[in-house]
Amino acid sequence: MNPLRWSYRVSLLAGFAVCAGLVGFALYAQYVLMMDPCPLCILQRVVFIALGVVFLIGGLHAPRGGGRWVYVVLLVLIALIGVGIASRHLWIQSLPLDEVPSCGAPLGYMLETRASHGGVIGVLAKVLTGSGECARVQPILGLSMPWWSLIWFVLLGLWSVRAGMRRTIGIRR
């Protein structure tokens, strides 16, 4: 079965399945491969979960016409947020050792004490500045996790655009 000929519904449900698989692998890497996630890794997981939820809702709803583009735009925006977080993570990993930010408090602790960190926005700003554990590179098949995340965010964003354009470019169901 040619994935380029899948319906809008099947394409979005496939996007959901990919997101679920990626989050599943992240959990496998954490609990079986003992690769502890840094705060930026956790944020990337949250973005994959958000993508998966929108793919699932869009696939189940499967609107016709212009309604499809609501989901496509939302998916692309979420994917772009993921690209930004993964790019920031890669930038931190590229820093020389003497320029790497010091390790900060774990994300769970910062969220528990978010009032003293400026609320959720303050915690998010602190996480995006990066920390020492974010600079650690643990390759999987030759690439670090943020590289894989970046690749998948781009592919999922493009996949959603392709699904939305399907009917527009005249491909038969």
PDB file of C-alpha atoms in Angstrom:
ATOM      1  CA  MET A   1       0.000   0.000   0.000  1.00  0.00           C
ATOM      2  CA  ASN A   2       1.496   3.294  -1.134  1.00  0.00           C
ATOM      3  CA  PRO A   3       1.565   5.843   1.737  1.00  0.00           C
ATOM      4  CA  LEU A   4       1.381   8.688  -0.776  1.00  0.00           C
ATOM      5  CA  ARG A   5      -2.105   7.487  -1.733  1.00  0.00           C
ATOM      6  CA  TRP A   6      -3.483   7.216   1.795  1.00  0.00           C
ATOM      7  CA  SER A   7      -6.561   9.220   2.676  1.00  0.00           C
ATOM      8  CA  TYR A   8      -6.365  12.253   4.940  1.00  0.00           C
ATOM      9  CA  ARG A   9      -7.751  10.212   7.835  1.00  0.00           C
ATOM     10  CA  VAL A  10      -5.264   7.366   7.423  1.00  0.00           C
ATOM     11  CA  SER A  11      -2.378   9.802   6.952  1.00  0.00           C
ATOM     12  CA  LEU A  12      -3.165  11.589  10.218  1.00  0.00           C
ATOM     13  CA  LEU A  13      -3.694   8.328  12.088  1.00  0.00           C
ATOM     14  CA  ALA A  14      -0.313   7.156  10.753  1.00  0.00           C
ATOM     15  CA  GLY A  15       1.188  10.391  12.106  1.00  0.00           C
ATOM     16  CA  PHE A  16      -0.354   9.547  15.486  1.00  0.00           C
ATOM     17  CA  ALA A  17       1.149   6.048  15.343  1.00  0.00           C
ATOM     18  CA  VAL A  18       4.598   7.482  14.577  1.00  0.00           C
ATOM     19  CA  CYS A  19       4.342   9.909  17.507  1.00  0.00           C
ATOM     20  CA  ALA A  20       3.236   7.100  19.817  1.00  0.00           C
ATOM     21  CA  GLY A  21       6.176   4.998  18.625  1.00  0.00           C
ATOM     22  CA  LEU A  22       8.623   7.839  19.192  1.00  0.00           C
ATOM     23  CA  VAL A  23       7.385   8.469  22.735  1.00  0.00           C
ATOM     24  CA  GLY A  24       7.456   4.713  23.329  1.00  0.00           C
ATOM     25  CA  PHE A  25      11.078   4.574  22.190  1.00  0.00           C
ATOM     26  CA  ALA A  26      11.947   7.524  24.431  1.00  0.00           C
ATOM     27  CA  LEU A  27      10.520   5.619  27.392  1.00  0.00           C
ATOM     28  CA  TYR A  28      12.420   2.496  26.311  1.00  0.00           C
ATOM     29  CA  ALA A  29      15.633   4.517  26.103  1.00  0.00           C
ATOM     30  CA  GLN A  30      14.980   5.936  29.564  1.00  0.00           C
ATOM     31  CA  TYR A  31      14.010   2.775  31.413  1.00  0.00           C
ATOM     32  CA  VAL A  32      15.814   0.009  29.506  1.00  0.00           C
ATOM     33  CA  LEU A  33      18.860   1.739  28.011  1.00  0.00           C
ATOM     34  CA  MET A  34      19.187   3.895  31.161  1.00  0.00           C
ATOM     35  CA  MET A  35      19.447   7.162  29.220  1.00  0.00           C
ATOM     36  CA  ASP A  36      18.148   9.728  31.696  1.00  0.00           C
ATOM     37  CA  PRO A  37      16.333  12.543  29.878  1.00  0.00           C
ATOM     38  CA  CYS A  38      17.395  16.116  30.448  1.00  0.00           C
ATOM     39  CA  PRO A  39      14.746  18.862  30.758  1.00  0.00           C
ATOM     40  CA  LEU A  40      14.978  19.690  27.031  1.00  0.00           C
ATOM     41  CA  CYS A  41      14.454  16.002  26.177  1.00  0.00           C
ATOM     42  CA  ILE A  42      11.338  16.011  28.332  1.00  0.00           C
ATOM     43  CA  LEU A  43      10.050  19.121  26.538  1.00  0.00           C
ATOM     44  CA  GLN A  44      10.609  17.391  23.198  1.00  0.00           C
ATOM     45  CA  ARG A  45       8.566  14.431  24.454  1.00  0.00           C
ATOM     46  CA  VAL A  46       5.761  16.803  25.417  1.00  0.00           C
ATOM     47  CA  VAL A  47       5.809  18.247  21.892  1.00  0.00           C
ATOM     48  CA  PHE A  48       5.642  14.728  20.377  1.00  0.00           C
ATOM     49  CA  ILE A  49       2.690  13.972  22.655  1.00  0.00           C
ATOM     50  CA  ALA A  50       0.975  17.214  21.560  1.00  0.00           C
ATOM     51  CA  LEU A  51       1.588  16.314  17.908  1.00  0.00           C
ATOM     52  CA  GLY A  52       0.205  12.840  18.509  1.00  0.00           C
ATOM     53  CA  VAL A  53      -2.949  14.180  20.152  1.00  0.00           C
ATOM     54  CA  VAL A  54      -3.628  16.588  17.273  1.00  0.00           C
ATOM     55  CA  PHE A  55      -2.882  13.861  14.691  1.00  0.00           C
ATOM     56  CA  LEU A  56      -5.322  11.557  16.506  1.00  0.00           C
ATOM     57  CA  ILE A  57      -8.099  14.136  16.833  1.00  0.00           C
ATOM     58  CA  GLY A  58      -7.639  15.241  13.219  1.00  0.00           C
ATOM     59  CA  GLY A  59      -7.620  11.646  12.016  1.00  0.00           C
ATOM     60  CA  LEU A  60     -10.768  10.770  13.925  1.00  0.00           C
ATOM     61  CA  HIS A  61     -12.522  13.992  12.888  1.00  0.00           C
ATOM     62  CA  ALA A  62     -11.304  13.905   9.261  1.00  0.00           C
ATOM     63  CA  PRO A  63     -12.993  17.140   8.150  1.00  0.00           C
ATOM     64  CA  ARG A  64     -13.491  17.935   4.506  1.00  0.00           C
ATOM     65  CA  GLY A  65     -12.292  20.958   2.564  1.00  0.00           C
ATOM     66  CA  GLY A  66     -10.830  23.903   4.433  1.00  0.00           C
ATOM     67  CA  GLY A  67     -11.339  22.266   7.835  1.00  0.00           C
ATOM     68  CA  ARG A  68      -8.375  20.055   7.115  1.00  0.00           C
ATOM     69  CA  TRP A  69      -6.088  23.052   7.041  1.00  0.00           C
ATOM     70  CA  VAL A  70      -6.968  23.922  10.636  1.00  0.00           C
ATOM     71  CA  TYR A  71      -5.327  20.673  11.694  1.00  0.00           C
ATOM     72  CA  VAL A  72      -2.444  21.091   9.263  1.00  0.00           C
ATOM     73  CA  VAL A  73      -1.646  24.597  10.518  1.00  0.00           C
ATOM     74  CA  LEU A  74      -1.852  23.438  14.131  1.00  0.00           C
ATOM     75  CA  LEU A  75       0.393  20.449  13.410  1.00  0.00           C
ATOM     76  CA  VAL A  76       2.950  22.580  11.590  1.00  0.00           C
ATOM     77  CA  LEU A  77       3.019  25.120  14.443  1.00  0.00           C
ATOM     78  CA  ILE A  78       3.558  22.375  17.018  1.00  0.00           C
ATOM     79  CA  ALA A  79       6.252  20.775  14.828  1.00  0.00           C
ATOM     80  CA  LEU A  80       7.992  24.165  14.537  1.00  0.00           C
ATOM     81  CA  ILE A  81       8.011  24.484  18.321  1.00  0.00           C
ATOM     82  CA  GLY A  82       9.651  21.055  18.421  1.00  0.00           C
ATOM     83  CA  VAL A  83      12.191  22.113  15.801  1.00  0.00           C
ATOM     84  CA  GLY A  84      13.041  25.141  17.935  1.00  0.00           C
ATOM     85  CA  ILE A  85      13.522  23.087  21.114  1.00  0.00           C
ATOM     86  CA  ALA A  86      15.565  20.407  19.336  1.00  0.00           C
ATOM     87  CA  SER A  87      17.708  23.079  17.645  1.00  0.00           C
ATOM     88  CA  ARG A  88      18.355  24.740  20.990  1.00  0.00           C
ATOM     89  CA  HIS A  89      19.330  21.358  22.422  1.00  0.00           C
ATOM     90  CA  LEU A  90      21.728  20.725  19.538  1.00  0.00           C
ATOM     91  CA  TRP A  91      23.250  24.167  20.016  1.00  0.00           C
ATOM     92  CA  ILE A  92      23.900  23.411  23.683  1.00  0.00           C
ATOM     93  CA  GLN A  93      25.478  20.087  22.717  1.00  0.00           C
ATOM     94  CA  SER A  94      27.774  21.879  20.279  1.00  0.00           C
ATOM     95  CA  LEU A  95      29.203  24.236  22.913  1.00  0.00           C
ATOM     96  CA  PRO A  96      32.775  23.753  24.125  1.00  0.00           C
ATOM     97  CA  LEU A  97      32.927  22.187  27.593  1.00  0.00           C
ATOM     98  CA  ASP A  98      33.951  25.435  29.268  1.00  0.00           C
ATOM     99  CA  GLU A  99      30.872  27.236  27.884  1.00  0.00           C
ATOM    100  CA  VAL A 100      28.265  24.629  28.832  1.00  0.00           C
ATOM    101  CA  PRO A 101      25.752  25.963  31.384  1.00  0.00           C
ATOM    102  CA  SER A 102      26.010  24.440  34.841  1.00  0.00           C
ATOM    103  CA  CYS A 103      23.634  21.667  35.814  1.00  0.00           C
ATOM    104  CA  GLY A 104      20.427  22.963  37.293  1.00  0.00           C
ATOM    105  CA  ALA A 105      17.673  21.490  39.398  1.00  0.00           C
ATOM    106  CA  PRO A 106      15.697  18.575  37.921  1.00  0.00           C
ATOM    107  CA  LEU A 107      12.568  19.520  36.003  1.00  0.00           C
ATOM    108  CA  GLY A 108      10.279  17.780  38.501  1.00  0.00           C
ATOM    109  CA  TYR A 109      11.698  19.820  41.369  1.00  0.00           C
ATOM    110  CA  MET A 110      11.424  23.071  39.424  1.00  0.00           C
ATOM    111  CA  LEU A 111       7.772  22.333  38.647  1.00  0.00           C
ATOM    112  CA  GLU A 112       7.046  21.476  42.292  1.00  0.00           C
ATOM    113  CA  THR A 113       8.626  24.751  43.397  1.00  0.00           C
ATOM    114  CA  ARG A 114       7.437  26.757  40.398  1.00  0.00           C
ATOM    115  CA  ALA A 115       6.247  29.649  42.550  1.00  0.00           C
ATOM    116  CA  SER A 116       9.832  30.413  43.548  1.00  0.00           C
ATOM    117  CA  HIS A 117      10.957  30.052  39.909  1.00  0.00           C
ATOM    118  CA  GLY A 118       8.521  32.578  38.476  1.00  0.00           C
ATOM    119  CA  GLY A 119       5.664  30.179  37.726  1.00  0.00           C
ATOM    120  CA  VAL A 120       5.414  27.811  34.800  1.00  0.00           C
ATOM    121  CA  ILE A 121       6.712  30.481  32.397  1.00  0.00           C
ATOM    122  CA  GLY A 122       9.771  31.001  34.588  1.00  0.00           C
ATOM    123  CA  VAL A 123      10.424  27.255  34.724  1.00  0.00           C
ATOM    124  CA  LEU A 124      10.075  27.038  30.941  1.00  0.00           C
ATOM    125  CA  ALA A 125      12.496  29.953  30.452  1.00  0.00           C
ATOM    126  CA  LYS A 126      14.999  28.290  32.811  1.00  0.00           C
ATOM    127  CA  VAL A 127      14.716  24.959  30.979  1.00  0.00           C
ATOM    128  CA  LEU A 128      15.240  26.611  27.583  1.00  0.00           C
ATOM    129  CA  THR A 129      18.475  28.219  28.787  1.00  0.00           C
ATOM    130  CA  GLY A 130      19.798  24.685  29.057  1.00  0.00           C
ATOM    131  CA  SER A 131      21.883  22.917  31.635  1.00  0.00           C
ATOM    132  CA  GLY A 132      24.899  20.672  31.861  1.00  0.00           C
ATOM    133  CA  GLU A 133      22.958  17.432  31.487  1.00  0.00           C
ATOM    134  CA  CYS A 134      21.544  18.728  28.181  1.00  0.00           C
ATOM    135  CA  ALA A 135      25.081  18.910  26.775  1.00  0.00           C
ATOM    136  CA  ARG A 136      25.709  15.188  27.235  1.00  0.00           C
ATOM    137  CA  VAL A 137      25.650  13.359  23.891  1.00  0.00           C
ATOM    138  CA  GLN A 138      24.416   9.762  23.889  1.00  0.00           C
ATOM    139  CA  PRO A 139      24.272   8.601  20.265  1.00  0.00           C
ATOM    140  CA  ILE A 140      21.690   6.190  18.896  1.00  0.00           C
ATOM    141  CA  LEU A 141      22.576   4.847  15.454  1.00  0.00           C
ATOM    142  CA  GLY A 142      25.210   7.568  15.179  1.00  0.00           C
ATOM    143  CA  LEU A 143      23.000  10.558  16.024  1.00  0.00           C
ATOM    144  CA  SER A 144      22.090  12.133  19.335  1.00  0.00           C
ATOM    145  CA  MET A 145      18.474  12.192  20.523  1.00  0.00           C
ATOM    146  CA  PRO A 146      17.979  15.882  19.616  1.00  0.00           C
ATOM    147  CA  TRP A 147      19.108  15.146  16.042  1.00  0.00           C
ATOM    148  CA  TRP A 148      16.548  12.344  15.794  1.00  0.00           C
ATOM    149  CA  SER A 149      13.907  14.607  17.305  1.00  0.00           C
ATOM    150  CA  LEU A 150      14.707  17.390  14.836  1.00  0.00           C
ATOM    151  CA  ILE A 151      14.485  14.987  11.894  1.00  0.00           C
ATOM    152  CA  TRP A 152      11.139  13.615  13.098  1.00  0.00           C
ATOM    153  CA  PHE A 153       9.673  17.057  13.798  1.00  0.00           C
ATOM    154  CA  VAL A 154      10.500  18.132  10.242  1.00  0.00           C
ATOM    155  CA  LEU A 155       9.176  14.887   8.731  1.00  0.00           C
ATOM    156  CA  LEU A 156       5.943  15.006  10.727  1.00  0.00           C
ATOM    157  CA  GLY A 157       5.389  18.656   9.794  1.00  0.00           C
ATOM    158  CA  LEU A 158       5.916  17.863   6.112  1.00  0.00           C
ATOM    159  CA  TRP A 159       3.716  14.756   6.423  1.00  0.00           C
ATOM    160  CA  SER A 160       0.844  16.857   7.774  1.00  0.00           C
ATOM    161  CA  VAL A 161       1.196  19.354   4.900  1.00  0.00           C
ATOM    162  CA  ARG A 162       1.215  16.482   2.401  1.00  0.00           C
ATOM    163  CA  ALA A 163      -1.943  15.083   3.991  1.00  0.00           C
ATOM    164  CA  GLY A 164      -3.657  18.472   3.762  1.00  0.00           C
ATOM    165  CA  MET A 165      -2.631  18.997   0.137  1.00  0.00           C
ATOM    166  CA  ARG A 166      -3.733  15.549  -0.936  1.00  0.00           C
ATOM    167  CA  ARG A 167      -7.175  16.518  -2.160  1.00  0.00           C
ATOM    168  CA  THR A 168      -6.011  19.939  -3.327  1.00  0.00           C
ATOM    169  CA  ILE A 169      -3.524  18.490  -5.822  1.00  0.00           C
ATOM    170  CA  GLY A 170      -6.087  16.071  -7.217  1.00  0.00           C
ATOM    171  CA  ILE A 171      -4.863  12.718  -5.955  1.00  0.00           C
ATOM    172  CA  ARG A 172      -7.715  10.225  -5.958  1.00  0.00           C
ATOM    173  CA  ARG A 173      -8.952   8.602  -2.785  1.00  0.00           C
TER     174      ARG A 173
END
